[in-house]
Amino acid sequence: QVHLVESGGGLVQAGGSLSLSCTASGRTFSTYAMGWFRQAPGKEREFVATRNWITRSTSYADSVKGRFTISRDSANTLYLQMNSLKPEDTAVFYCAARTRGPTYGDSIYSGDYDYWGQGTQVTVSL
């Protein structure tokens, strides 16, 4: 089991920045990639960004490219730096971990991720 806990959400004005964190614990040695997804009210969960530390690759949704940056430190913590936030970024943001499946490539599909955090709310006001 991998346990994920997100933090760092909150309320920010449009154009502002927020940094999310996701701390992983448990059987983290089996994790080879982690990602961020988000779900806005009335919408399906969507991919935001992912990082694979075997291939050292990252991928971003087109809607956040150039504004969001995913990173990871050596202590099993995943980050999402969000700049130039827009009202349409308002959502619950979820951290997710991959422990199975091909270790090459980046997945944008939520079904490929095995463990999920509880989510953290990000609200961007006008």
CSV table of C-alpha atoms in Angstrom, one decimal:
chain,number,residue,atom,x,y,z
A,1,GLN,CA,0.0,0.0,0.0
A,2,VAL,CA,1.1,3.5,-0.8
A,3,HIS,CA,-0.5,6.3,1.3
A,4,LEU,CA,-0.7,9.8,-0.3
A,5,VAL,CA,-1.5,13.1,1.5
A,6,GLU,CA,-1.9,16.3,-0.4
A,7,SER,CA,-1.5,19.8,1.0
A,8,GLY,CA,-1.2,23.4,-0.1
A,9,GLY,CA,-4.5,24.1,-1.7
A,10,GLY,CA,-6.4,27.3,-1.0
A,11,LEU,CA,-8.0,30.4,-2.4
A,12,VAL,CA,-6.0,32.7,-4.7
A,13,GLN,CA,-6.8,35.5,-7.1
A,14,ALA,CA,-6.4,35.0,-10.8
A,15,GLY,CA,-2.8,35.5,-11.9
A,16,GLY,CA,-1.6,34.3,-8.5
A,17,SER,CA,0.4,31.2,-7.6
A,18,LEU,CA,0.0,28.2,-5.3
A,19,SER,CA,2.2,25.2,-4.6
A,20,LEU,CA,0.8,21.8,-3.9
A,21,SER,CA,2.6,19.0,-2.1
A,22,CYS,CA,2.0,15.3,-1.9
A,23,THR,CA,3.8,13.2,0.6
A,24,ALA,CA,4.0,9.5,0.0
A,25,SER,CA,4.5,6.8,2.6
A,26,GLY,CA,4.2,3.0,2.9
A,27,ARG,CA,5.6,0.9,0.0
A,28,THR,CA,7.0,3.8,-1.9
A,29,PHE,CA,9.8,1.7,-3.3
A,30,SER,CA,7.3,0.2,-5.7
A,31,THR,CA,6.3,3.7,-7.1
A,32,TYR,CA,8.0,4.7,-10.3
A,33,ALA,CA,5.7,7.6,-11.4
A,34,MET,CA,3.4,10.0,-9.8
A,35,GLY,CA,1.0,12.6,-11.2
A,36,TRP,CA,-1.6,15.2,-10.5
A,37,PHE,CA,-5.2,15.1,-11.6
A,38,ARG,CA,-8.0,17.6,-11.0
A,39,GLN,CA,-11.8,17.5,-10.9
A,40,ALA,CA,-13.9,20.6,-11.2
A,41,PRO,CA,-17.6,20.6,-10.1
A,42,GLY,CA,-19.8,18.7,-12.5
A,43,LYS,CA,-16.8,17.6,-14.6
A,44,GLU,CA,-14.8,14.4,-14.9
A,45,ARG,CA,-11.4,14.0,-13.4
A,46,GLU,CA,-8.7,15.2,-15.8
A,47,PHE,CA,-5.0,14.8,-16.1
A,48,VAL,CA,-2.8,17.7,-15.1
A,49,ALA,CA,0.9,16.5,-15.0
A,50,THR,CA,3.0,13.4,-14.4
A,51,ARG,CA,6.6,12.6,-13.6
A,52,ASN,CA,8.3,9.3,-14.2
A,53,TRP,CA,11.6,8.9,-12.2
A,54,ILE,CA,12.8,5.9,-14.2
A,55,THR,CA,12.7,7.6,-17.5
A,56,ARG,CA,13.0,11.1,-15.9
A,57,SER,CA,10.2,12.3,-18.1
A,58,THR,CA,7.4,14.7,-17.4
A,59,SER,CA,4.2,15.4,-19.2
A,60,TYR,CA,1.6,18.2,-18.9
A,61,ALA,CA,-1.9,18.8,-20.0
A,62,ASP,CA,-2.0,21.4,-22.7
A,63,SER,CA,-4.1,23.6,-20.5
A,64,VAL,CA,-1.4,24.0,-17.9
A,65,LYS,CA,1.8,23.9,-20.0
A,66,GLY,CA,4.0,26.8,-19.3
A,67,ARG,CA,2.2,27.6,-16.1
A,68,PHE,CA,2.5,24.5,-13.9
A,69,THR,CA,5.6,22.6,-13.0
A,70,ILE,CA,5.8,19.1,-11.5
A,71,SER,CA,8.8,18.1,-9.4
A,72,ARG,CA,9.8,15.6,-6.8
A,73,ASP,CA,12.4,15.6,-4.0
A,74,SER,CA,14.4,12.7,-2.7
A,75,ALA,CA,12.1,12.3,0.3
A,76,ASN,CA,9.1,10.9,-1.6
A,77,THR,CA,7.3,14.3,-1.9
A,78,LEU,CA,5.7,15.4,-5.1
A,79,TYR,CA,5.1,19.0,-5.9
A,80,LEU,CA,3.0,21.0,-8.3
A,81,GLN,CA,4.0,24.7,-8.6
A,82,MET,CA,1.1,26.5,-10.2
A,83,ASN,CA,1.6,30.0,-11.6
A,84,SER,CA,-0.6,32.4,-13.5
A,85,LEU,CA,-3.7,30.7,-12.1
A,86,LYS,CA,-7.0,31.1,-13.9
A,87,PRO,CA,-10.6,30.7,-12.6
A,88,GLU,CA,-10.9,27.7,-14.8
A,89,ASP,CA,-8.1,26.0,-12.7
A,90,THR,CA,-10.6,25.8,-9.8
A,91,ALA,CA,-10.9,22.2,-8.9
A,92,VAL,CA,-10.0,19.5,-6.3
A,93,PHE,CA,-6.5,18.4,-7.1
A,94,TYR,CA,-5.5,14.8,-6.5
A,95,CYS,CA,-2.1,13.2,-6.3
A,96,ALA,CA,-1.7,9.7,-7.7
A,97,ALA,CA,1.0,7.0,-7.8
A,98,ARG,CA,1.8,4.3,-10.3
A,99,THR,CA,3.3,1.0,-9.1
A,100,ARG,CA,2.3,-1.4,-11.9
A,101,GLY,CA,2.3,-1.5,-15.7
A,102,PRO,CA,5.0,-0.4,-18.1
A,103,THR,CA,7.6,1.8,-16.5
A,104,TYR,CA,8.4,3.6,-19.7
A,105,GLY,CA,6.3,6.5,-21.0
A,106,ASP,CA,3.9,8.8,-19.2
A,107,SER,CA,0.3,8.0,-18.6
A,108,ILE,CA,-2.4,10.6,-18.7
A,109,TYR,CA,-5.1,8.1,-17.8
A,110,SER,CA,-6.4,7.9,-14.2
A,111,GLY,CA,-7.0,4.2,-14.5
A,112,ASP,CA,-3.2,3.6,-14.8
A,113,TYR,CA,-2.7,5.0,-11.3
A,114,ASP,CA,-3.0,2.6,-8.4
A,115,TYR,CA,-3.1,4.9,-5.4
A,116,TRP,CA,-4.8,8.3,-4.8
A,117,GLY,CA,-4.7,11.0,-2.2
A,118,GLN,CA,-7.8,12.5,-0.6
A,119,GLY,CA,-7.5,15.7,-2.7
A,120,THR,CA,-7.0,19.4,-1.9
A,121,GLN,CA,-9.2,22.2,-3.0
A,122,VAL,CA,-7.8,25.0,-5.2
A,123,THR,CA,-10.1,28.0,-5.8
A,124,VAL,CA,-9.1,30.8,-8.2
A,125,SER,CA,-11.2,33.9,-7.9
A,126,LEU,CA,-11.5,36.8,-10.4
